Structure formats: C-alpha cells, structure tokens
Short mmCIF file of C-alpha atoms in Angstrom, two decimals:
data_model
loop_
_atom_site.label_atom_id
_atom_site.label_comp_id
_atom_site.label_asym_id
_atom_site.label_seq_id
_atom_site.Cartn_x
_atom_site.Cartn_y
_atom_site.Cartn_z
CA MET A 2 -9.75 57.52 16.27
CA LYS A 3 -10.39 54.24 14.48
CA LEU A 4 -12.52 51.82 16.46
CA ARG A 5 -11.85 48.13 15.96
CA ARG A 6 -14.53 45.84 17.27
CA LEU A 7 -13.76 42.31 18.43
CA PHE A 8 -16.59 39.81 18.72
CA PRO A 9 -16.08 37.18 21.43
CA LEU A 10 -15.15 34.00 19.62
CA LEU A 11 -16.57 31.19 21.76
CA PRO A 12 -20.11 32.48 22.50
CA LEU A 13 -20.40 33.72 18.94
CA VAL A 14 -19.26 30.53 17.30
CA ALA A 15 -21.65 28.54 19.46
CA ALA A 16 -24.52 30.59 18.09
CA LEU A 17 -23.19 30.82 14.56
CA ALA A 18 -23.36 27.16 13.73
CA GLY A 19 -26.31 26.53 11.45
CA CYS A 20 -27.46 30.16 11.14
CA SER A 21 -26.34 33.43 9.65
CA MET A 22 -24.02 35.84 11.45
CA MET A 23 -26.84 38.34 11.84
CA ASP A 24 -29.16 35.69 13.29
CA ALA A 25 -26.42 34.62 15.69
CA ILE A 26 -26.20 37.99 17.40
CA ASN A 27 -29.99 38.51 17.37
CA PRO A 28 -31.46 36.75 20.45
CA PHE A 29 -34.98 37.00 18.98
CA SER A 30 -34.11 35.22 15.74
CA SER A 31 -35.97 31.96 15.12
CA SER A 32 -32.74 30.46 13.77
CA ALA A 33 -31.15 30.75 17.21
CA LYS A 34 -33.67 28.14 18.50
CA VAL A 35 -32.33 25.31 16.35
CA LYS A 36 -31.33 22.47 18.67
CA MET A 37 -28.15 20.48 18.54
CA ALA A 38 -28.32 16.84 17.56
CA ASP A 39 -28.89 14.17 20.14
CA LEU A 40 -26.06 11.73 20.66
CA PRO A 41 -26.24 9.28 17.75
CA THR A 42 -26.51 5.57 18.44
CA PHE A 43 -24.05 3.21 16.78
CA LYS A 44 -22.32 -0.12 17.18
CA ALA A 45 -18.88 0.57 18.61
CA THR A 46 -15.92 -0.80 16.68
CA ALA A 47 -13.29 0.44 19.14
CA GLU A 48 -13.02 0.58 22.92
CA ILE A 49 -11.61 3.66 24.63
CA ARG A 50 -10.12 3.27 28.10
CA PRO A 51 -8.87 5.96 30.48
CA LEU A 52 -5.17 5.76 31.30
CA TRP A 53 -5.40 8.38 34.04
CA GLN A 54 -7.42 11.36 35.18
CA MET A 55 -6.31 14.45 37.13
CA LYS A 56 -7.56 17.94 38.00
CA ALA A 57 -6.06 21.05 36.40
CA GLY A 58 -8.54 23.70 37.60
CA LYS A 59 -11.44 25.42 35.85
CA ALA A 60 -11.01 27.43 32.67
CA ASP A 61 -13.10 30.41 33.86
CA GLY A 62 -14.23 31.27 30.35
CA HIS A 63 -10.87 30.86 28.62
CA VAL A 64 -9.42 28.16 26.37
CA PHE A 65 -6.55 26.21 27.92
CA THR A 66 -4.70 23.63 25.87
CA PRO A 67 -2.49 21.13 27.70
CA ALA A 68 1.09 20.96 26.44
CA VAL A 69 2.59 17.52 25.82
CA VAL A 70 6.40 17.38 25.75
CA ASP A 71 8.00 13.93 25.45
CA GLY A 72 5.20 12.37 27.48
CA THR A 73 5.20 15.10 30.14
CA VAL A 74 1.99 17.12 30.45
CA TYR A 75 1.66 20.76 31.54
CA THR A 76 -1.74 22.30 32.29
CA ALA A 77 -3.02 25.72 33.33
CA SER A 78 -6.28 27.07 34.74
CA GLY A 79 -8.09 30.37 35.02
CA ASP A 80 -7.26 30.86 38.69
CA GLY A 81 -3.54 30.84 37.98
CA THR A 82 -2.69 27.20 38.71
CA LEU A 83 0.11 25.65 36.65
CA THR A 84 0.79 21.91 36.93
CA ARG A 85 3.18 19.29 35.61
CA PHE A 86 2.08 15.65 35.31
CA GLU A 87 4.04 12.53 34.42
CA ASP A 88 2.25 9.22 33.83
CA GLY A 89 -0.80 10.62 35.56
CA LYS A 90 1.10 11.69 38.67
CA GLN A 91 1.57 15.27 39.77
CA VAL A 92 5.22 16.32 39.73
CA TRP A 93 4.67 19.93 40.80
CA ARG A 94 1.83 22.43 41.09
CA ILE A 95 2.27 26.17 41.57
CA ALA A 96 0.10 29.26 41.87
CA VAL A 97 1.52 31.87 39.50
CA GLY A 98 -0.05 34.69 41.51
CA LYS A 99 -2.30 36.02 38.73
CA PRO A 100 -5.41 34.80 36.91
CA LEU A 101 -4.47 33.22 33.59
CA SER A 102 -6.13 33.55 30.19
CA ALA A 103 -3.86 31.50 27.92
CA GLY A 104 -1.60 28.48 27.99
CA VAL A 105 0.24 26.27 27.85
CA GLY A 106 3.35 26.65 25.71
CA ALA A 107 6.28 24.45 26.70
CA ASN A 108 9.45 22.61 25.78
CA ASN A 109 11.85 20.55 27.89
CA ARG A 110 13.16 23.63 29.70
CA LEU A 111 10.42 26.24 29.72
CA VAL A 112 6.69 26.55 30.47
CA VAL A 113 4.95 29.76 29.35
CA VAL A 114 1.46 31.16 30.01
CA GLY A 115 -0.32 34.49 29.53
CA THR A 116 -2.81 36.77 31.29
CA ALA A 117 -5.66 39.03 30.24
CA LYS A 118 -3.51 42.03 31.15
CA GLY A 119 -0.79 41.06 28.66
CA ASP A 120 1.64 39.42 31.09
CA VAL A 121 3.88 36.71 29.64
CA LEU A 122 5.05 34.43 32.46
CA ALA A 123 7.82 31.83 32.05
CA PHE A 124 8.65 29.04 34.49
CA SER A 125 11.18 26.25 34.77
CA ALA A 126 9.86 22.98 33.37
CA ALA A 127 11.92 21.08 35.94
CA ASP A 128 10.43 22.53 39.13
CA GLY A 129 8.03 25.37 38.27
CA LYS A 130 10.40 28.08 39.47
CA PRO A 131 9.64 31.53 37.98
CA LEU A 132 12.25 32.48 35.37
CA TRP A 133 11.14 35.71 33.72
CA SER A 134 8.14 37.82 32.77
CA ALA A 135 7.44 40.14 29.85
CA GLN A 136 4.62 42.34 28.64
CA VAL A 137 2.56 42.71 25.45
CA ASN A 138 0.15 45.51 24.66
CA SER A 139 -3.19 43.66 25.08
CA GLU A 140 -4.81 40.51 26.43
CA ILE A 141 -3.33 37.11 25.63
CA LEU A 142 -5.87 34.50 24.57
CA ALA A 143 -3.64 32.04 22.71
CA ALA A 144 -1.07 29.66 24.17
CA PRO A 145 2.48 30.92 23.50
CA ALA A 146 4.64 28.96 21.07
CA VAL A 147 7.97 27.87 22.54
CA GLY A 148 10.82 27.16 20.13
CA ASP A 149 14.58 26.85 20.19
CA GLY A 150 15.73 30.11 21.79
CA ILE A 151 12.46 31.95 21.22
CA VAL A 152 8.94 32.32 22.60
CA VAL A 153 6.29 33.71 20.25
CA VAL A 154 3.18 35.28 21.78
CA ARG A 155 0.03 36.39 20.01
CA SER A 156 -1.71 39.39 21.57
CA GLY A 157 -5.45 40.02 21.48
CA ASP A 158 -5.03 42.69 18.82
CA ASN A 159 -3.35 40.15 16.52
CA ARG A 160 0.28 41.13 16.90
CA LEU A 161 3.06 38.56 17.19
CA PHE A 162 5.84 39.17 19.72
CA GLY A 163 9.13 37.28 19.70
CA PHE A 164 10.92 36.99 23.08
CA ASP A 165 14.30 35.51 23.89
CA SER A 166 13.53 32.28 25.76
CA SER A 167 16.49 32.70 28.12
CA ASP A 168 15.51 36.01 29.71
CA GLY A 169 12.32 37.33 28.08
CA THR A 170 14.01 40.15 26.15
CA ARG A 171 11.81 41.26 23.28
CA LYS A 172 13.45 40.49 19.93
CA TRP A 173 10.80 41.63 17.43
CA ILE A 174 7.15 42.49 16.78
CA TYR A 175 5.10 41.52 13.73
CA THR A 176 2.02 43.67 13.13
CA ARG A 177 -0.43 44.15 10.27
CA ASN A 178 -3.62 46.08 9.53
CA ASN A 179 -6.84 44.44 10.68
CA PRO A 180 -10.37 44.79 9.29
CA PRO A 181 -12.89 46.88 11.27
CA LEU A 182 -14.62 43.76 12.61
CA SER A 183 -13.01 40.51 13.67
CA LEU A 184 -13.45 37.56 16.00
CA ARG A 185 -11.44 37.20 19.18
CA ASN A 186 -8.72 34.72 18.43
CA ALA A 187 -7.47 32.03 20.79
CA ALA A 188 -5.45 30.21 18.13
CA PRO A 189 -1.77 29.72 19.06
CA PRO A 190 0.93 30.35 16.48
CA VAL A 191 3.01 27.30 15.53
CA ILE A 192 6.75 27.06 14.98
CA SER A 193 8.42 25.02 12.23
CA ASP A 194 12.14 25.25 11.62
CA ARG A 195 12.80 28.88 10.56
CA TYR A 196 9.22 30.15 10.60
CA VAL A 197 6.29 30.79 12.86
CA PHE A 198 2.88 30.35 11.20
CA ALA A 199 -0.25 32.21 12.25
CA GLY A 200 -3.65 32.98 10.76
CA PHE A 201 -5.16 36.46 10.78
CA PRO A 202 -8.42 38.33 10.24
CA GLY A 203 -9.20 38.74 6.58
CA GLY A 204 -8.28 35.14 5.83
CA LYS A 205 -4.49 35.46 5.62
CA LEU A 206 -1.99 32.79 6.68
CA VAL A 207 1.49 34.20 7.22
CA ALA A 208 4.95 32.75 7.66
CA VAL A 209 7.14 35.01 9.81
CA ALA A 210 10.90 34.55 10.13
CA LEU A 211 11.82 33.49 13.66
CA GLN A 212 15.13 35.33 13.46
CA ASN A 213 13.80 38.86 13.00
CA GLY A 214 9.99 38.81 12.70
CA ALA A 215 10.03 39.69 8.99
CA LEU A 216 7.25 38.43 6.75
CA ALA A 217 8.53 35.48 4.68
CA TRP A 218 5.30 34.84 2.77
CA GLU A 219 1.56 35.36 2.95
CA GLY A 220 -1.13 33.00 1.68
CA THR A 221 -4.80 33.75 1.07
CA VAL A 222 -7.02 31.19 2.77
CA ALA A 223 -10.21 33.23 2.29
CA LEU A 224 -11.29 36.48 0.71
CA PRO A 225 -13.87 38.58 2.60
CA LYS A 226 -17.08 38.88 0.60
CA GLY A 227 -20.50 40.39 1.14
CA THR A 228 -21.99 43.82 1.59
CA THR A 229 -21.85 44.25 5.37
CA GLU A 230 -18.98 44.09 7.85
CA LEU A 231 -20.58 40.99 9.39
CA ASP A 232 -20.77 39.24 6.04
CA ARG A 233 -17.15 40.11 5.34
CA VAL A 234 -15.73 38.47 8.48
CA ALA A 235 -13.37 35.79 7.11
CA ASP A 236 -10.97 35.17 9.97
CA ILE A 237 -8.59 32.32 10.65
CA THR A 238 -9.37 31.57 14.28
CA SER A 239 -7.73 28.15 14.59
CA THR A 240 -4.18 26.88 14.64
CA PRO A 241 -2.47 26.12 11.30
CA VAL A 242 -1.16 22.58 10.88
CA PHE A 243 1.88 21.38 8.96
CA ASP A 244 3.39 18.09 7.90
CA GLY A 245 6.12 17.47 5.36
CA PRO A 246 6.00 20.10 2.60
CA LEU A 247 2.48 21.36 3.41
CA VAL A 248 1.02 23.87 5.85
CA CYS A 249 -2.78 24.17 5.99
CA ALA A 250 -5.30 26.54 7.57
CA VAL A 251 -9.05 27.09 7.55
CA ALA A 252 -11.10 30.29 7.83
CA TYR A 253 -14.50 31.16 9.16
CA GLN A 254 -16.82 31.98 6.21
CA GLY A 255 -14.01 30.99 3.88
CA ARG A 256 -12.00 27.97 2.79
CA VAL A 257 -9.59 25.32 3.88
CA ALA A 258 -6.34 25.79 2.00
CA CYS A 259 -2.92 24.11 1.91
CA PHE A 260 0.31 25.80 0.85
CA ASP A 261 3.90 24.88 0.12
CA LEU A 262 5.57 25.42 3.46
CA SER A 263 8.75 26.88 1.97
CA ASN A 264 7.33 29.54 -0.33
CA GLY A 265 3.57 29.86 0.26
CA SER A 266 2.41 28.68 -3.17
CA LEU A 267 -1.15 27.35 -3.05
CA ALA A 268 -1.49 23.58 -3.34
CA TRP A 269 -5.30 23.40 -3.14
CA ALA A 270 -8.33 25.01 -1.48
CA ARG A 271 -11.95 24.01 -0.81
CA GLU A 272 -14.93 26.08 0.30
CA ILE A 273 -15.85 25.49 3.96
CA SER A 274 -16.46 27.57 7.08
CA SER A 275 -14.71 26.68 10.31
CA ALA A 276 -13.80 28.50 13.48
CA ALA A 277 -12.83 25.27 15.28
CA GLY A 278 -9.90 24.06 13.20
CA LEU A 279 -8.28 21.15 11.45
CA ALA A 280 -5.76 18.32 11.71
CA MET A 281 -3.55 16.47 9.26
CA ASP A 282 -2.00 13.03 8.95
CA SER A 283 -0.20 11.13 6.19
CA ARG A 284 -3.43 10.65 4.23
CA ASN A 285 -5.93 13.41 4.87
CA VAL A 286 -6.71 16.86 6.19
CA TYR A 287 -9.60 16.76 8.68
CA VAL A 288 -11.78 19.84 9.29
CA THR A 289 -14.55 20.54 11.80
CA ASP A 290 -17.05 22.94 10.24
CA ASP A 291 -19.36 25.45 11.90
CA LYS A 292 -22.42 23.19 11.72
CA GLY A 293 -20.73 20.36 13.58
CA ALA A 294 -19.75 18.22 10.60
CA VAL A 295 -16.30 16.66 10.32
CA HIS A 296 -14.80 16.48 6.82
CA ALA A 297 -11.84 14.53 5.46
CA TYR A 298 -9.96 15.81 2.38
CA GLU A 299 -7.19 13.96 0.60
CA ARG A 300 -4.08 15.90 1.59
CA THR A 301 -2.30 16.26 -1.75
CA ARG A 302 -5.26 17.22 -3.99
CA GLY A 303 -8.00 18.23 -1.56
CA THR A 304 -10.61 15.83 -2.93
CA SER A 305 -13.42 14.98 -0.50
CA VAL A 306 -12.97 11.58 1.18
CA TRP A 307 -15.90 11.58 3.63
CA LYS A 308 -18.17 13.76 5.75
CA GLN A 309 -19.70 12.96 9.14
CA ASP A 310 -22.68 15.27 9.78
CA LYS A 311 -24.55 13.56 12.63
CA LEU A 312 -23.07 15.85 15.32
CA PHE A 313 -25.04 18.91 14.21
CA LEU A 314 -24.50 22.00 16.41
CA ARG A 315 -22.65 20.07 19.12
CA GLN A 316 -19.94 22.76 19.05
CA LEU A 317 -17.12 20.42 18.18
CA THR A 318 -13.43 21.05 18.73
CA ALA A 319 -10.78 20.70 16.09
CA PRO A 320 -9.93 17.05 15.37
CA ALA A 321 -6.94 15.04 16.56
CA VAL A 322 -5.83 11.90 14.67
CA GLN A 323 -4.20 8.86 16.23
CA ARG A 324 -4.17 5.12 15.52
CA GLY A 325 -6.73 5.27 12.74
CA LEU A 326 -9.24 7.31 14.76
CA VAL A 327 -10.26 10.96 14.52
CA ALA A 328 -11.19 12.43 17.92
CA VAL A 329 -13.32 15.54 18.52
CA GLY A 330 -14.72 16.92 21.77
CA ASP A 331 -18.10 18.62 22.21
CA VAL A 332 -20.01 21.08 24.40
CA GLN A 333 -21.32 18.34 26.71
CA GLY A 334 -17.91 16.87 27.48
CA GLN A 335 -18.27 13.97 25.06
CA VAL A 336 -15.32 12.79 22.99
CA HIS A 337 -16.37 11.27 19.66
CA PHE A 338 -14.08 8.88 17.80
CA LEU A 339 -14.53 8.49 14.04
CA ASN A 340 -13.01 5.87 11.77
CA ARG A 341 -10.30 7.50 9.68
CA GLU A 342 -11.26 5.44 6.62
CA ASP A 343 -14.91 6.44 6.24
CA GLY A 344 -15.89 8.79 9.09
CA SER A 345 -18.20 6.27 10.76
CA PHE A 346 -18.58 6.35 14.52
CA ALA A 347 -16.14 4.00 16.24
CA ALA A 348 -16.47 4.94 19.93
CA ARG A 349 -17.56 7.61 22.39
CA TYR A 350 -16.18 8.61 25.78
CA SER A 351 -17.84 10.79 28.45
CA THR A 352 -15.70 13.15 30.54
CA ASP A 353 -17.08 15.40 33.30
CA GLY A 354 -19.99 16.89 31.35
CA THR A 355 -18.46 20.34 30.92
CA PRO A 356 -17.54 21.77 27.50
CA ILE A 357 -14.36 20.66 25.79
CA LEU A 358 -13.08 23.84 24.14
CA ALA A 359 -9.52 22.93 23.14
CA ALA A 360 -8.83 20.18 20.64
CA PRO A 361 -7.75 16.81 22.06
CA GLN A 362 -3.97 16.50 22.04
CA VAL A 363 -2.08 13.46 20.78
CA TYR A 364 -0.53 11.79 23.83
CA ALA A 365 1.41 8.49 23.97
CA ASN A 366 -0.74 6.01 22.00
CA GLY A 367 -3.92 8.01 22.48
CA TRP A 368 -5.22 11.45 23.35
CA LEU A 369 -5.23 14.00 26.13
CA VAL A 370 -8.38 16.01 26.83
CA GLN A 371 -8.85 19.02 29.12
CA THR A 372 -12.39 20.17 29.91
CA SER A 373 -13.52 23.63 30.92
CA GLY A 374 -14.47 22.12 34.28
CA GLY A 375 -10.80 21.31 34.88
CA SER A 376 -10.65 17.57 34.26
CA VAL A 377 -7.58 16.29 32.41
CA GLN A 378 -7.94 12.78 31.03
CA ALA A 379 -5.56 10.57 29.07
CA LEU A 380 -7.44 8.16 26.79
CA GLU A 381 -6.26 5.18 24.77
CA PRO A 382 -7.95 2.74 22.36
CA ARG A 383 -7.77 -0.93 23.25
#
C-alpha cells in the first residue's frame, strides 16, 4: 500500500521561514532559533480606523476566512458557530452541531462550511436554516467555493468535488496523482465563469470545467527539484488569483507565475517561495514570501517593482489590496499597511493579539480581518 505523508501546513510554514526544510522539522537545529523582526518604527502616512468589531468564535487550530457577499459578512469558528453580520450587527447566529474545520463559502443564497470528517454543510444565507449536507472522502481544510448552481469542495487528499448547490447531489470528482510528500492545504479553489482554479502539490495550477469536472488546462508554476523528498516539495498552498485575462499562483520552493486564463499559456514567472499567497490589482501582483517579505511585480511582465523585507519571520498572511494600500496580517495580530507605490510602511493596526492566519478580505472601502482568537474587525483608511 502506498503511503502518502502530509506535513501540517501552518506549524511547518511558521518554522520554514528563513531556514531549510530539514532545519524546520529538526527542533535541535540552530536555524530554528532565529527570531522574528521587531515591529519596525515609521512615520505613518495613513490612518486606519475600525468600522466595527464582533466575535466569531475561536479557530481551534484551523484557518477560517470570512466570506463577504455584497457587504454581508459570514463567519465560522472551530466550535461549529456560523454567523451572519450586516454593518457590524449580528443578523443570525447558529450552532451547526459539529466542530468545523473550513469555511466560509457563500453567495446570496447559500452558506457552506466543512468538517474534519469530510462533512459538507449548506445553510440558507437568509436565516441560517440547514438546507443540505454531503460527504467527501477526507478532511476539509479549505473554504468551499460557491458558484452559480455549483459548490466546489477541496478535500484533504487534494480532490475536487462538484456538488449541485440546490440539493447537494454530487456532480463530479476531479482527482490526480500526488507526490509522496506534500503540505496540508487550506487553500480554497476559486471560480471564474466556466472554470474552477486550484493549485496542487508538485507545483501545478489547473483549470477544471465547472460543467463536468474535466481538466481544461494545466500550468506549471514550479518544478520539484532536489535529491530528497523534502527538497522536492513544491506545492501550491495558497489561493490562485485572477483579474482580466490573467490567473496567477505561487508555489512553496518554486515560483510565482501568471497564465492566460482562457488557455493556460504562460505569461511570465519569477523565482520565489511562498506558502502564504498573493494578490493582484490593476498594476501589480503582490506576493508574501516565506521569510516575511512582501514583493510587488508588474502584472503584465513580472518585473520587480519593490520589496518590503522589514517583517522578517512575522508569519505574514497573503496580501489584500485596497485604496492604494497593501494589507497583511501577522502572527501577533498586527495588520501592516504598505504603500502600493513603493512598499513603504503607511500604517499599522493592532487586533486582539492572536495570530491572523487568513488573508484580510476586501470589504466596503477597506478590509475585513478575522483572528484565530475569534475577533472579526472591519477596518477603513481615513
């Protein structure tokens, strides 16, 4: 029987930054003692104010990303609490009856979460009423993607399942061979028009047809290299991003690469290692690397625009871009705001002091942040 080993993503990535993979899993390695950077001092050029703050419940070791749908916010927590907020006010809160490990996927009609036992649970967006449940073959770590008529769920063994959004009937499964060693993956798939995009172990970005789960195209973000299985880990463990004709992804021990969304032809690629992820706007692609640096690349050619490296080992999230500022969260619950033009520090905001694991989400004219301690905060620049 073939044994496939999955390394836990979050504890591993925290140790990986700034040291080799082998050092990261060796508690006696001197490299593991490297300290993260202190908070840098700077003269603020922007002021961040809280619009509202609510409680969602603790993450209990999982990554929960709030869903923003037309200004409405849905959050989930490890104890099985699912909540809808509007303008900072609670509309409904339910206990789903099971501990949760993934969420939230939502649209105007449906809210979907997952459990460590492979349960897919769907609820009415209007009132939280249970609508249907389905099952996948392993744990669910990534928020489901909810599209028009379909819900796509990524299982812990890197399969994609397509379910009918009306009743949870399974429509298709996409599966592929995985390398012997890979990182646990909490990256949600993303839906665009006819395709769902997802990154996989081995550095592959795939476009799967929503209609039947068939592979439309496959792009190589990274090629595994090295002599050991550890050296050859080159997984895409963050969510792909798309805008206009481009879809981009980044791999751990690999590259950031952008492809033509329609056919998968490579537009450009640059060497970088990231397990946190990336963001894109009309000008640049922004990447958080494994050492805690944030990079900006010009989106059409991939030329380097700037690099901010003064957040060394602070275990940053993927970026989120809004109103000329690039926001990233860190392990101490700080949200750092960088100037989009040159990467300089513009502002900083302190949440509840617990790690921010999911990337800030664009919300209204600012951002929405959920901490592992359960705080949900809407922030806006003045």
